[in-house]
Amino acid sequence: KNSLIISAVLALLGGVATYFISGHALRPLREFSDKIEKVQAQNLADSRIEENQVKELNQLSVSYNRMLERLSDAFEIQRQFTANAAHELRTPLALMQVQLDLYHSNRHPDNDADTVQMIKMVTEQNDRLNKMVKTLLDMSELQTVARTDEIELGALVEEVLADLEPLARERGIALNAGCCGELYMTGSDILIYRVVFNLVENAIRYNRDGGSVYVSVNKRDTNAVIAVRDTGRGIAPEYIERVFEPFFRVDKSRSRELGGVGLGLALVREIVRLHAGSIAVSESNEEGTTFEVVFPCETI
């Protein structure tokens, strides 16, 4: 009987010891796994893993860090290519625009209807390409913009609504805002302004005539939540996950009519990611769509 009791106690102690020893031995592997889960294209430089005393894990860490360096170089080459291509495109587009402006300023009464239509089409497409090039340049230069401003989100929303009031008035769309206290965040004032501006501008352009746009700023736990709701026709469920993809447009004919190039929401998503935030379509139906942006914030 005593032997059985002693054996059971030893087995229990052995199991506990094994549990703690194995847990200690596997902890570097769990930390390694947690680090990998947090890797994003924007934080490759901060995702390096320090050398480990365990020989096998140390070799894995070295290989992992070298992979990050190769990925970082590849992303930088891609960013540089986009910037260079956009810069190269600006010159011929600018020359074309100058010639078109000169053509318009020198009236040509002998032009037939086909010539007028062709000139109009070329002008519209040149303007569209200019917008696309500008947005590509903005996207390629996001990493270089300082993100150290203290931004009061309620005031920023009011500024955006004031700037977009003329566009909304053209279609009889009411702009309203609701802010819950003073919410501050640290980031780039220019880029956060661009996020809110793009979302509200889309809410106006893809709304019904006589509709409304409501922008709210609220606090949720330690985050600031900016919600932009319109009274448009909504987004089909199969497109909700794709609206942030570059060059994707739900209604291509309507986007061309409104001058869209399919990069506005892609730019918004990249800016939000740079500020450690998230963006999603929180609700969409035939009564309207709500975009929700979440940023880490400070309450003052």
Short mmCIF file of C-alpha atoms in Angstrom, two decimals, residues 64-299:
data_model
loop_
_atom_site.label_atom_id
_atom_site.label_comp_id
_atom_site.label_asym_id
_atom_site.label_seq_id
_atom_site.Cartn_x
_atom_site.Cartn_y
_atom_site.Cartn_z
CA TYR A 64 13.66 34.23 -40.24
CA ASN A 65 15.49 37.58 -39.94
CA ARG A 66 17.14 37.06 -43.33
CA MET A 67 13.72 36.34 -44.84
CA LEU A 68 12.41 39.62 -43.36
CA GLU A 69 15.32 41.49 -44.93
CA ARG A 70 14.57 39.99 -48.34
CA LEU A 71 10.87 40.84 -47.99
CA SER A 72 11.70 44.38 -46.89
CA ASP A 73 13.98 44.83 -49.91
CA ALA A 74 11.27 43.47 -52.23
CA PHE A 75 8.64 45.84 -50.81
CA GLU A 76 11.04 48.77 -51.13
CA ILE A 77 11.77 47.89 -54.78
CA GLN A 78 8.04 47.68 -55.44
CA ARG A 79 7.41 51.03 -53.74
CA GLN A 80 10.28 52.67 -55.64
CA PHE A 81 9.04 51.27 -58.95
CA THR A 82 5.53 52.62 -58.33
CA ALA A 83 6.91 56.04 -57.41
CA ASN A 84 9.23 56.17 -60.45
CA ALA A 85 6.48 55.01 -62.82
CA ALA A 86 4.09 57.61 -61.45
CA HIS A 87 6.70 60.37 -61.79
CA GLU A 88 7.46 59.34 -65.36
CA LEU A 89 3.76 59.37 -66.25
CA ARG A 90 3.22 62.86 -64.88
CA THR A 91 5.28 64.59 -67.58
CA PRO A 92 3.47 63.31 -70.71
CA LEU A 93 0.11 63.70 -68.98
CA ALA A 94 0.94 67.29 -68.06
CA LEU A 95 1.97 68.04 -71.66
CA MET A 96 -1.26 66.52 -72.96
CA GLN A 97 -3.26 68.62 -70.51
CA VAL A 98 -1.48 71.80 -71.63
CA GLN A 99 -2.28 71.05 -75.28
CA LEU A 100 -5.90 70.31 -74.46
CA ASP A 101 -6.20 73.55 -72.47
CA LEU A 102 -4.69 75.49 -75.38
CA TYR A 103 -7.12 73.83 -77.77
CA HIS A 104 -10.06 74.80 -75.59
CA SER A 105 -8.83 78.38 -75.15
CA ASN A 106 -8.47 78.84 -78.94
CA ARG A 107 -12.02 78.36 -80.10
CA HIS A 108 -12.53 76.23 -83.22
CA PRO A 109 -15.96 76.97 -84.71
CA ASP A 110 -15.35 74.57 -87.61
CA ASN A 111 -15.22 71.48 -85.37
CA ASP A 112 -17.91 68.93 -86.10
CA ALA A 113 -19.80 66.97 -83.42
CA ASP A 114 -17.47 63.95 -83.64
CA THR A 115 -14.37 66.10 -83.06
CA VAL A 116 -15.94 67.82 -80.06
CA GLN A 117 -16.94 64.46 -78.59
CA MET A 118 -13.45 63.03 -79.11
CA ILE A 119 -11.77 66.04 -77.47
CA LYS A 120 -14.15 65.75 -74.54
CA MET A 121 -13.38 62.04 -74.15
CA VAL A 122 -9.60 62.59 -74.28
CA THR A 123 -9.86 65.38 -71.72
CA GLU A 124 -11.86 63.19 -69.33
CA GLN A 125 -9.48 60.25 -69.66
CA ASN A 126 -6.44 62.49 -69.19
CA ASP A 127 -7.98 63.91 -66.03
CA ARG A 128 -8.70 60.38 -64.80
CA LEU A 129 -5.11 59.30 -65.44
CA ASN A 130 -3.83 62.37 -63.60
CA LYS A 131 -5.91 61.43 -60.56
CA MET A 132 -4.66 57.86 -60.71
CA VAL A 133 -1.02 58.94 -60.91
CA LYS A 134 -1.45 61.35 -58.01
CA THR A 135 -3.00 58.63 -55.85
CA LEU A 136 -0.23 56.16 -56.75
CA LEU A 137 2.35 58.75 -55.73
CA ASP A 138 0.53 59.33 -52.45
CA MET A 139 0.48 55.59 -51.75
CA SER A 140 4.18 55.18 -52.50
CA GLU A 141 5.15 58.04 -50.18
CA LEU A 142 3.02 57.08 -47.17
CA GLN A 143 5.95 55.58 -45.26
CA THR A 144 7.91 58.84 -45.35
CA VAL A 145 5.19 61.04 -43.79
CA ALA A 146 5.75 61.95 -40.12
CA ARG A 147 3.05 60.63 -37.78
CA THR A 148 3.61 62.72 -34.67
CA ASP A 149 0.70 65.20 -34.71
CA GLU A 150 -1.83 65.37 -31.89
CA ILE A 151 -5.17 65.19 -33.71
CA GLU A 152 -8.53 66.12 -32.20
CA LEU A 153 -10.84 63.92 -34.24
CA GLY A 154 -14.06 65.86 -33.67
CA ALA A 155 -12.53 69.08 -35.01
CA LEU A 156 -11.05 67.23 -37.97
CA VAL A 157 -14.45 65.75 -38.89
CA GLU A 158 -16.07 69.20 -38.70
CA GLU A 159 -13.35 70.55 -41.01
CA VAL A 160 -13.94 67.79 -43.56
CA LEU A 161 -17.71 68.35 -43.55
CA ALA A 162 -17.23 72.10 -44.04
CA ASP A 163 -14.92 71.47 -47.01
CA LEU A 164 -17.37 69.01 -48.63
CA GLU A 165 -20.53 71.07 -47.97
CA PRO A 166 -20.57 72.56 -51.52
CA LEU A 167 -20.41 69.09 -53.10
CA ALA A 168 -23.22 67.84 -50.85
CA ARG A 169 -25.36 70.92 -51.52
CA GLU A 170 -25.28 70.24 -55.28
CA ARG A 171 -27.24 67.04 -54.71
CA GLY A 172 -29.30 68.15 -51.74
CA ILE A 173 -27.47 65.82 -49.35
CA ALA A 174 -27.46 66.73 -45.65
CA LEU A 175 -24.17 66.39 -43.74
CA ASN A 176 -24.36 65.76 -39.99
CA ALA A 177 -21.84 64.86 -37.28
CA GLY A 178 -21.92 63.62 -33.71
CA CYS A 179 -18.87 63.52 -31.44
CA CYS A 180 -18.59 62.02 -27.95
CA GLY A 181 -16.21 64.27 -26.03
CA GLU A 182 -12.71 65.26 -27.08
CA LEU A 183 -10.86 62.30 -28.55
CA TYR A 184 -7.21 62.67 -29.51
CA MET A 185 -4.88 60.40 -31.44
CA THR A 186 -1.27 60.61 -32.52
CA GLY A 187 -0.57 60.43 -36.22
CA SER A 188 -0.36 62.44 -39.41
CA ASP A 189 -2.99 65.17 -39.49
CA ILE A 190 -2.81 65.29 -43.29
CA LEU A 191 -3.27 61.55 -43.71
CA ILE A 192 -6.11 61.19 -41.18
CA TYR A 193 -7.84 64.13 -42.85
CA ARG A 194 -7.47 62.23 -46.15
CA VAL A 195 -9.09 59.13 -44.62
CA VAL A 196 -12.17 60.99 -43.40
CA PHE A 197 -12.36 63.14 -46.55
CA ASN A 198 -12.28 60.13 -48.89
CA LEU A 199 -14.93 58.25 -46.91
CA VAL A 200 -17.29 61.23 -46.70
CA GLU A 201 -16.72 62.15 -50.36
CA ASN A 202 -17.62 58.58 -51.40
CA ALA A 203 -20.68 58.71 -49.14
CA ILE A 204 -21.82 61.84 -50.99
CA ARG A 205 -21.02 60.71 -54.52
CA TYR A 206 -22.63 57.27 -54.20
CA ASN A 207 -25.66 58.51 -52.26
CA ARG A 208 -29.20 59.15 -53.38
CA ASP A 209 -30.19 62.69 -54.30
CA GLY A 210 -31.69 64.32 -51.23
CA GLY A 211 -30.11 61.73 -48.94
CA SER A 212 -27.88 62.25 -45.92
CA VAL A 213 -24.44 61.44 -44.53
CA TYR A 214 -23.82 61.04 -40.81
CA VAL A 215 -20.31 60.96 -39.32
CA SER A 216 -19.83 59.96 -35.69
CA VAL A 217 -16.76 59.87 -33.45
CA ASN A 218 -17.02 57.75 -30.31
CA LYS A 219 -14.78 56.03 -27.79
CA ARG A 220 -14.78 52.24 -27.51
CA ASP A 221 -12.49 50.87 -24.81
CA THR A 222 -9.12 52.50 -25.59
CA ASN A 223 -9.98 53.20 -29.23
CA ALA A 224 -11.57 56.00 -31.21
CA VAL A 225 -14.24 54.85 -33.67
CA ILE A 226 -15.11 56.99 -36.69
CA ALA A 227 -18.26 55.82 -38.47
CA VAL A 228 -19.45 57.23 -41.82
CA ARG A 229 -23.00 56.26 -42.77
CA ASP A 230 -24.77 57.15 -46.02
CA THR A 231 -28.27 56.53 -47.38
CA GLY A 232 -27.15 55.04 -50.68
CA ARG A 233 -28.08 51.74 -52.28
CA GLY A 234 -25.64 49.66 -50.28
CA ILE A 235 -22.95 47.19 -51.32
CA ALA A 236 -23.72 43.64 -52.38
CA PRO A 237 -22.50 41.09 -49.75
CA GLU A 238 -20.09 39.45 -52.23
CA TYR A 239 -18.31 42.78 -52.79
CA ILE A 240 -17.94 43.96 -49.19
CA GLU A 241 -14.57 42.25 -48.67
CA ARG A 242 -13.24 43.55 -52.00
CA VAL A 243 -14.07 47.25 -51.86
CA PHE A 244 -10.62 48.01 -50.37
CA GLU A 245 -8.74 46.28 -53.21
CA PRO A 246 -6.84 48.60 -55.60
CA PHE A 247 -8.79 49.38 -58.79
CA PHE A 248 -11.86 47.45 -57.65
CA ARG A 249 -15.15 49.25 -58.24
CA VAL A 250 -18.60 47.92 -57.41
CA ASP A 251 -20.33 49.88 -60.19
CA LYS A 252 -17.75 50.51 -62.93
CA SER A 253 -20.03 52.59 -65.15
CA ARG A 254 -21.06 54.84 -62.25
CA SER A 255 -17.46 55.16 -61.06
CA ARG A 256 -16.38 56.34 -64.51
CA GLU A 257 -19.28 58.78 -64.58
CA LEU A 258 -18.19 60.22 -61.21
CA GLY A 259 -14.49 60.26 -62.12
CA GLY A 260 -13.42 57.47 -59.76
CA VAL A 261 -10.24 55.47 -60.39
CA GLY A 262 -10.71 52.70 -57.83
CA LEU A 263 -7.86 53.68 -55.51
CA GLY A 264 -9.56 55.85 -52.90
CA LEU A 265 -10.48 53.10 -50.44
CA ALA A 266 -7.18 51.26 -51.05
CA LEU A 267 -5.35 54.44 -50.01
CA VAL A 268 -7.61 54.82 -46.98
CA ARG A 269 -6.86 51.25 -45.87
CA GLU A 270 -3.09 51.78 -46.14
CA ILE A 271 -3.25 55.00 -44.11
CA VAL A 272 -5.33 53.29 -41.43
CA ARG A 273 -2.85 50.40 -41.23
CA LEU A 274 0.06 52.82 -40.86
CA HIS A 275 -1.71 54.25 -37.80
CA ALA A 276 -2.21 50.79 -36.22
CA GLY A 277 -5.95 50.98 -36.92
CA SER A 278 -8.54 48.97 -38.80
CA ILE A 279 -11.32 49.71 -41.26
CA ALA A 280 -14.34 47.65 -42.30
CA VAL A 281 -17.84 47.87 -43.71
CA SER A 282 -19.83 47.39 -40.49
CA GLU A 283 -23.26 47.48 -42.15
CA SER A 284 -24.63 47.60 -45.69
CA ASN A 285 -28.14 47.17 -47.06
CA GLU A 286 -30.55 48.93 -49.41
CA GLU A 287 -30.96 51.72 -46.83
CA GLY A 288 -27.29 52.64 -46.79
CA THR A 289 -23.72 51.68 -45.90
CA THR A 290 -21.60 52.32 -42.82
CA PHE A 291 -17.80 52.37 -42.89
CA GLU A 292 -16.14 52.08 -39.49
CA VAL A 293 -12.55 53.13 -38.75
CA VAL A 294 -10.90 52.26 -35.43
CA PHE A 295 -7.78 54.05 -34.14
CA PRO A 296 -5.90 53.85 -30.82
CA CYS A 297 -6.67 57.11 -29.04
CA GLU A 298 -6.15 59.29 -25.97
CA THR A 299 -8.95 61.01 -24.03
#
